[in-house]
Short mmCIF file of C-alpha atoms in Angstrom, two decimals:
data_model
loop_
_atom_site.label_atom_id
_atom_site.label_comp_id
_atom_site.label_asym_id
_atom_site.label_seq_id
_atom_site.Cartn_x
_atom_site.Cartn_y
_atom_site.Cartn_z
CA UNK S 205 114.24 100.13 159.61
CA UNK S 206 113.75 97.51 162.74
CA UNK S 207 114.03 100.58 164.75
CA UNK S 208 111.11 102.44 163.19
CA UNK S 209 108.80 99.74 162.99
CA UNK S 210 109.45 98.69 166.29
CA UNK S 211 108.81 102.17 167.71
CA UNK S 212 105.53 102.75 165.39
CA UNK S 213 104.08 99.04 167.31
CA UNK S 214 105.48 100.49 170.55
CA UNK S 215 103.48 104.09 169.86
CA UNK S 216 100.32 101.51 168.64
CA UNK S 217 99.92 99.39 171.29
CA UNK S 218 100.83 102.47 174.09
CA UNK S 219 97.31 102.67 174.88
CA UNK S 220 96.91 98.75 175.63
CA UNK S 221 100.03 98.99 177.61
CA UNK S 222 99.07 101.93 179.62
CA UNK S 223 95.70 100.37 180.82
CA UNK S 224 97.87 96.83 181.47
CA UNK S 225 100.18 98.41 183.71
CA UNK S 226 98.11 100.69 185.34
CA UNK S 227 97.09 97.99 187.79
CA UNK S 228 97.63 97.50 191.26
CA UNK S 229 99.75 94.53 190.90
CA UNK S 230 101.90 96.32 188.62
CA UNK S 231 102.11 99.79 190.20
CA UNK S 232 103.68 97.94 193.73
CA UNK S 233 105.66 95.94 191.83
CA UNK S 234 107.24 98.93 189.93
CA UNK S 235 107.73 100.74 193.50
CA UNK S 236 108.70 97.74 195.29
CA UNK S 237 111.44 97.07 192.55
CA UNK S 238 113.19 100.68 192.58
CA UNK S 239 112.70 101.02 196.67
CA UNK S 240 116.20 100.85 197.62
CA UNK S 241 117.29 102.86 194.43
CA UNK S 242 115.37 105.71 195.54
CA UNK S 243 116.01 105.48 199.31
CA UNK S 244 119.60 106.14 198.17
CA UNK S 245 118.57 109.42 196.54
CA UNK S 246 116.32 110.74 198.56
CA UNK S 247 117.23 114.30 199.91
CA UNK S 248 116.71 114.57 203.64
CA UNK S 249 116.72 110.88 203.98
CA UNK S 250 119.82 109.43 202.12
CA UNK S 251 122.21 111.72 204.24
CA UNK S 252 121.59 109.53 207.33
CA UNK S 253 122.33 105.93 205.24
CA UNK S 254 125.59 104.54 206.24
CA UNK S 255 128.27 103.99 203.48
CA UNK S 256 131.24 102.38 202.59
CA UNK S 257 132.49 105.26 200.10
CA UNK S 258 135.78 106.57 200.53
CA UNK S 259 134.34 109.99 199.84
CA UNK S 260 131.52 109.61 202.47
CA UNK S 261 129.19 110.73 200.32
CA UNK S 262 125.79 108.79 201.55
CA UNK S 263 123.53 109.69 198.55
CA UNK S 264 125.90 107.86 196.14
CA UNK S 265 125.66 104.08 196.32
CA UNK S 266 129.10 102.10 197.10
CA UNK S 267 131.06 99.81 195.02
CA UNK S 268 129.34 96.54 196.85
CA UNK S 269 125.64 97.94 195.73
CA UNK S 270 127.16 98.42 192.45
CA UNK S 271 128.21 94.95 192.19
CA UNK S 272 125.14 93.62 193.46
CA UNK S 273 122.97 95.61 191.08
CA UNK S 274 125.36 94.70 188.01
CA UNK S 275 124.70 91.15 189.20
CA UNK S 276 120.90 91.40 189.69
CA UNK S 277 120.94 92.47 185.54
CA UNK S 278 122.80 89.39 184.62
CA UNK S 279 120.56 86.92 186.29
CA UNK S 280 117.41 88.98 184.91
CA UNK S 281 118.86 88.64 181.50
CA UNK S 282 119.58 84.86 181.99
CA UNK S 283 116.13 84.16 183.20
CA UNK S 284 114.45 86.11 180.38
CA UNK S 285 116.52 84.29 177.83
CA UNK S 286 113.53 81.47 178.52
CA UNK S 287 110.85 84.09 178.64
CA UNK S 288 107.89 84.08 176.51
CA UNK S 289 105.63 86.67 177.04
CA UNK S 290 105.81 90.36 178.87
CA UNK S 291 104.29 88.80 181.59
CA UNK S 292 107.44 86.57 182.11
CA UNK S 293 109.88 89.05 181.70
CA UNK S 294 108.04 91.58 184.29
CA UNK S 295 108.17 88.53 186.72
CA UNK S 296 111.33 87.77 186.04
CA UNK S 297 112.91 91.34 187.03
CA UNK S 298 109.97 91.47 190.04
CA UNK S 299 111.58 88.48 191.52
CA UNK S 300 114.92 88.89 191.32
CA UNK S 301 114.47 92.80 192.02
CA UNK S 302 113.35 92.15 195.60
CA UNK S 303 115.69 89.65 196.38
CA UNK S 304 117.96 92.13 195.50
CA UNK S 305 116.19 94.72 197.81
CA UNK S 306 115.89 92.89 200.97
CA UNK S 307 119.99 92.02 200.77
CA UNK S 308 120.48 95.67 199.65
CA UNK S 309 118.25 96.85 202.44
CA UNK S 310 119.77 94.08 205.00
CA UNK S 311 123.33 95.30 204.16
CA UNK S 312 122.45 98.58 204.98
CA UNK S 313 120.06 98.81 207.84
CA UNK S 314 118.94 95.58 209.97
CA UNK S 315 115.54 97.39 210.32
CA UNK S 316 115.10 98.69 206.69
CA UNK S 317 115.54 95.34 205.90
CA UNK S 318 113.07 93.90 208.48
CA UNK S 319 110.63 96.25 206.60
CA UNK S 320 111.41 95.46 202.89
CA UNK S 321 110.98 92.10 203.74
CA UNK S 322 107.90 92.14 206.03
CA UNK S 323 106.40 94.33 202.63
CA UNK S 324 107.01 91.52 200.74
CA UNK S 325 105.44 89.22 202.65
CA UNK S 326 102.26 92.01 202.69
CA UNK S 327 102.65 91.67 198.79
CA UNK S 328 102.70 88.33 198.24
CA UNK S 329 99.67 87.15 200.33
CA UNK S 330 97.35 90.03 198.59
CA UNK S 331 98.19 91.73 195.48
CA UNK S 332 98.02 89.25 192.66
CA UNK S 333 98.81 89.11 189.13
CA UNK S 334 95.89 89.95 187.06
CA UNK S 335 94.32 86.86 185.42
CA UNK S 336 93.60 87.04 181.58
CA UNK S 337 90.59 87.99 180.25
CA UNK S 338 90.89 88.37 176.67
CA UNK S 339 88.90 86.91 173.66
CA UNK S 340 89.01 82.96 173.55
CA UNK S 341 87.81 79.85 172.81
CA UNK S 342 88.38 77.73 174.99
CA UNK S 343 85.96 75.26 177.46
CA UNK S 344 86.42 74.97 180.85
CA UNK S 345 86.04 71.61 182.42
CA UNK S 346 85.40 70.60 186.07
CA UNK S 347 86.68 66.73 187.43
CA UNK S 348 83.22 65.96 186.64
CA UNK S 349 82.83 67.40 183.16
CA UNK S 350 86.38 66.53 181.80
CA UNK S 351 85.87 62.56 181.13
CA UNK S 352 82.44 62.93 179.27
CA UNK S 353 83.42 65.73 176.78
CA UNK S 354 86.69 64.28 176.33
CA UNK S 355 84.70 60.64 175.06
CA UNK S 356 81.51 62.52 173.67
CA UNK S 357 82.79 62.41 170.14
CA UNK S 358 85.65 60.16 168.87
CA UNK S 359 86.25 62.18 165.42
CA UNK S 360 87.28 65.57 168.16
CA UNK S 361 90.85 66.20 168.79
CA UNK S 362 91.11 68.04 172.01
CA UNK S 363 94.36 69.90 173.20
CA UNK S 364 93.75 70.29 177.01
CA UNK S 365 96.13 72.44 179.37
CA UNK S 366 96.15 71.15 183.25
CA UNK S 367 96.74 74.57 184.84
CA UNK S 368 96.56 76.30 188.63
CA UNK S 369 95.80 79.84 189.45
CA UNK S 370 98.48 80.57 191.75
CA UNK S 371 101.18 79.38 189.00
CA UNK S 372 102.77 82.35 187.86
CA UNK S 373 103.90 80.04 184.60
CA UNK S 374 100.29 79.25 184.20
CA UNK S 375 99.06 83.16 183.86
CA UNK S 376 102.22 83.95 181.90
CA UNK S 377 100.89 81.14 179.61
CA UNK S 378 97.09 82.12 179.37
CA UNK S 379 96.97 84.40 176.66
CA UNK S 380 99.71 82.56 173.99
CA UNK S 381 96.94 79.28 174.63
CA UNK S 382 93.97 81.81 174.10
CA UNK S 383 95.47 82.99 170.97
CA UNK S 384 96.23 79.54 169.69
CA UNK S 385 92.55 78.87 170.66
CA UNK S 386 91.15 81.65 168.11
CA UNK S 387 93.44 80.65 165.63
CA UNK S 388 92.90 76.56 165.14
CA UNK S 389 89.23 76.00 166.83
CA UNK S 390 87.54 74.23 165.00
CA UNK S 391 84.56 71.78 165.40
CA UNK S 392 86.87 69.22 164.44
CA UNK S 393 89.69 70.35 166.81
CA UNK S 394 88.72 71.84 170.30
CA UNK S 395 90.59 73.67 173.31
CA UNK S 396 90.21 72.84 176.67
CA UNK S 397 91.15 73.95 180.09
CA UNK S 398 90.91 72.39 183.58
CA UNK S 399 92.39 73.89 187.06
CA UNK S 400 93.98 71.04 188.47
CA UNK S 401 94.79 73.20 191.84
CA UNK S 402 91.08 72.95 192.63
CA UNK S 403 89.92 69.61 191.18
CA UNK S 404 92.95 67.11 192.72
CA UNK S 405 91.11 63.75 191.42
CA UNK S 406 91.82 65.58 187.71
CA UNK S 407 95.69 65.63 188.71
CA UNK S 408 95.76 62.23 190.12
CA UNK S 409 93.72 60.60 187.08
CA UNK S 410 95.81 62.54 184.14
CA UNK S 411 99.33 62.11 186.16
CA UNK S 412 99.66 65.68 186.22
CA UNK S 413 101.78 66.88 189.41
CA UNK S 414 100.94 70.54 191.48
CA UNK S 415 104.01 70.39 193.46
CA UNK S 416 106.35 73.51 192.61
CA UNK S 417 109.47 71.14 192.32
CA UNK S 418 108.12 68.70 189.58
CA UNK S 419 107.37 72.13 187.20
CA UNK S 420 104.52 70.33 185.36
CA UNK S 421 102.71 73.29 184.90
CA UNK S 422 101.22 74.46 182.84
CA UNK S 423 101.10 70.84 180.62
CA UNK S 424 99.31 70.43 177.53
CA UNK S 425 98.12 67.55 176.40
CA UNK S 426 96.30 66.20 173.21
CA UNK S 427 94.00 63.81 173.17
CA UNK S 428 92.38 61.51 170.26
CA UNK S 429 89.62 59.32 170.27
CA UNK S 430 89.42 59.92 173.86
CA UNK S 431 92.64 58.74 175.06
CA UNK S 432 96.30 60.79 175.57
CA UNK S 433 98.46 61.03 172.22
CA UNK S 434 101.48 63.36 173.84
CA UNK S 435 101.73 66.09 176.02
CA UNK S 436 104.25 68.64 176.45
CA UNK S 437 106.62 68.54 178.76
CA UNK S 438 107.81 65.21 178.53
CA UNK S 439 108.23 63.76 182.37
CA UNK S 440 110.87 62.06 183.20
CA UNK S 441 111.29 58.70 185.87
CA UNK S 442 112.05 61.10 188.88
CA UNK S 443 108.26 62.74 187.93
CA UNK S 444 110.37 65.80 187.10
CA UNK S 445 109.13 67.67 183.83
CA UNK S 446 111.68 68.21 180.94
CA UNK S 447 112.54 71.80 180.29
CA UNK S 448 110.70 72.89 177.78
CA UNK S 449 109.39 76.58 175.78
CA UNK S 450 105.41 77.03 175.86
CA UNK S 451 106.68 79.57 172.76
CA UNK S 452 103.35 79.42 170.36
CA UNK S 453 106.15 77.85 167.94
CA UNK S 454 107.01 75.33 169.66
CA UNK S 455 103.66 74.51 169.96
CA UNK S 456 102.12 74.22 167.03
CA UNK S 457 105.51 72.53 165.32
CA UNK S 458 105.36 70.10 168.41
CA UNK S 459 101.05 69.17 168.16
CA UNK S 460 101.08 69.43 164.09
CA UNK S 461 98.38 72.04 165.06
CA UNK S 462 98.29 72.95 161.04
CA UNK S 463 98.19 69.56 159.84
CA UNK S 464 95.30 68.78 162.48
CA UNK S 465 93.20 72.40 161.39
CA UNK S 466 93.70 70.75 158.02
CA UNK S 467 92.45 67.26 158.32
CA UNK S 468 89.56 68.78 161.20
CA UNK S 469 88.22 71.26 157.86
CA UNK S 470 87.98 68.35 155.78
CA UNK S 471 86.12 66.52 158.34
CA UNK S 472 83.68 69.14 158.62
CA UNK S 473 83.31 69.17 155.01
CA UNK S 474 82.23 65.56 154.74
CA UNK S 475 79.77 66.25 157.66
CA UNK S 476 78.38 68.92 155.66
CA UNK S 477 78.28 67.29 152.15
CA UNK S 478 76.95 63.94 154.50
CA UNK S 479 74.03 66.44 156.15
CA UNK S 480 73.09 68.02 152.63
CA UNK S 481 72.34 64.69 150.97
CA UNK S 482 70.26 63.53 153.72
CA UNK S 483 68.23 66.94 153.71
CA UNK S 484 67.53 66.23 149.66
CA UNK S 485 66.74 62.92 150.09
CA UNK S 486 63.58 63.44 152.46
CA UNK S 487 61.71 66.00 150.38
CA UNK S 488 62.08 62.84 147.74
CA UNK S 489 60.41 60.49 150.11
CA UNK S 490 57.73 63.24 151.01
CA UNK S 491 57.14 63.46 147.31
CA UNK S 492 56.72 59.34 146.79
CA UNK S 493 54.23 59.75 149.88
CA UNK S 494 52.51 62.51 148.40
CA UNK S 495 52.10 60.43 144.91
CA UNK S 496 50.71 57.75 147.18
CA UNK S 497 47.95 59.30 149.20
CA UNK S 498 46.65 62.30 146.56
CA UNK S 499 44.35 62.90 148.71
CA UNK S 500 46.39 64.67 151.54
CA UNK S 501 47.24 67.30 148.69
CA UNK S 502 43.89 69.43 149.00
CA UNK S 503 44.79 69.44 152.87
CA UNK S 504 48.54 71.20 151.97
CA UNK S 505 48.38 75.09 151.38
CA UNK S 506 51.42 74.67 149.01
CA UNK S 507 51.28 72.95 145.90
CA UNK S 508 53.26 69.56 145.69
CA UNK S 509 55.63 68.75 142.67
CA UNK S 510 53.21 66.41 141.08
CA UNK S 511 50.25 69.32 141.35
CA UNK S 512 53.13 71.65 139.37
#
């Protein structure tokens, strides 16, 4: 039955994943993945590979570039033990896929690899992963923006996330924040963004570190009052963050995000029930006015209570 259904939300969402992958980022990463696989099988080109086979066949790969591709699944399916989203686990084998290649292609030609690896260079500097752009809500602040909005209003609980563009965590982590965005906004509770990798006074004020070996990013942080409650991961005294899953679980059982939608609808309750007495108190005062000064009531084109 966990077959089926997960086939019929595979045939549902084909369309969506069709237009996802059919992007330039995607398409080299597919071919730059399976390079060395096919170079092996090509006919007219594989028969002039060297090889270690005993057989001397040189379209068939050897038992080293066995092992090395039965190791390249095992770290994949380590690292995507951790993974999140599909973005994560499409990085994950992209990664580990071409340092696969470029020892593959090393082992086997000193100028094949010279040419895998001057590709991935190519790559690297200018195909990059598509950004998301899905539904949100979610405000974007600048270094000089953040402050203000964050002390506007005490009674707003903001959950912030200190990202960079070129983090590949960060974009993996864009759309599970987006849909935790559409999910608990609220007036009362509010989602915010700010990209730390361009504004560096925001990551020197809010501690947040950009360096690759700290792995702060992304970091989430929520903020009451104004001032920092928690934030996720936890940093440690060598300004290292603590491993930890940006799973949509873990986050809302981490931030009480239900217990905070709860206590942010009541608070726009009692603005609401706060706004409607003052709105029927002034037509009462307008009315005392009117009793007092009767002659202002020929002036109004509507009829007052008293005239009724």
């Amino acid at each position: 039955m966990g077959v089926i259904t997960g086939l019929f939300t595979l045939l549902y969402h084909l369309p969506q994943i069709y237009k996802w992958l059919l992007q330039p980022y995607y398409i080299s990463s597919v071919f730059m993945t399976v390079a060395f696989l096919l170079v092996r099988k090509i006919p007219g080109l594989c028969e002039h590979l060297a090889t270690q086979r005993e057989d001397g066949n040189s379209c068939d790969y050897d038992w080293r570039e066995l092992e090395i591709l039965m190791f390249l699944c095992a770290i994949v399916m380590m690292k995507n033990r951790r993974a999140i989203t599909m973005e994560q686990h499409l990085g994950n084998l992209f990664l580990f896929s071409k340092v696969a290649n470029v020892i593959l292609f090393f082992r086997l030609d000193i100028r094949l690899g010279i040419l895998y690896l001057a590709l991935c260079v190519a790559f690297v500097m200018t195909c990059k992963p598509p950004l998301y752009m899905g539904p949100e809500y979610i405000k974007y602040f600048s270094d000089k923006t953040i402050d203000e909005e964050l002390q506007r209003d005490s009674r707003v609980t903001w959950i912030v996330e200190f990202y960079a563009n070129w983090s590949s965590d960060c974009q993996s982590f864009a759309p599970v924040f987006a849909d935790l965005s559409l999910k608990y906004n609220c007036p009362g509770l509010r989602f915010g963004k700010v990209d730390i990798g361009r504004y560096g006074e925001v990551s020197e004020s809010y501690r947040v570190s950009t360096s690759p070996l700290a792995k702060q990013l992304p970091s989430l942080v929520l903020f009451q009052e104004g001032r920092e409650v928690m934030r996720r991961p936890v940093v440690d005294s060598k300004a290292k963050a603590v491993t930890w899953s940006f799973s949509e679980e873990n986050i809302i059982r981490e931030f009480n995000l239900n217990e905070l939608f709860q206590k942010s609808k009541k608070l726009n309750k009692s603005r609401g029930l706060k706004e409607e007495e003052q709105n029927a108190v002034q037509p009462e005062e307008v009315d005392d006015d009117d009793e007092l000064h009767p002659e202002t009531d020929s002036l109004e084109p509507t009829e007052s209570k008293k005239d009724q």
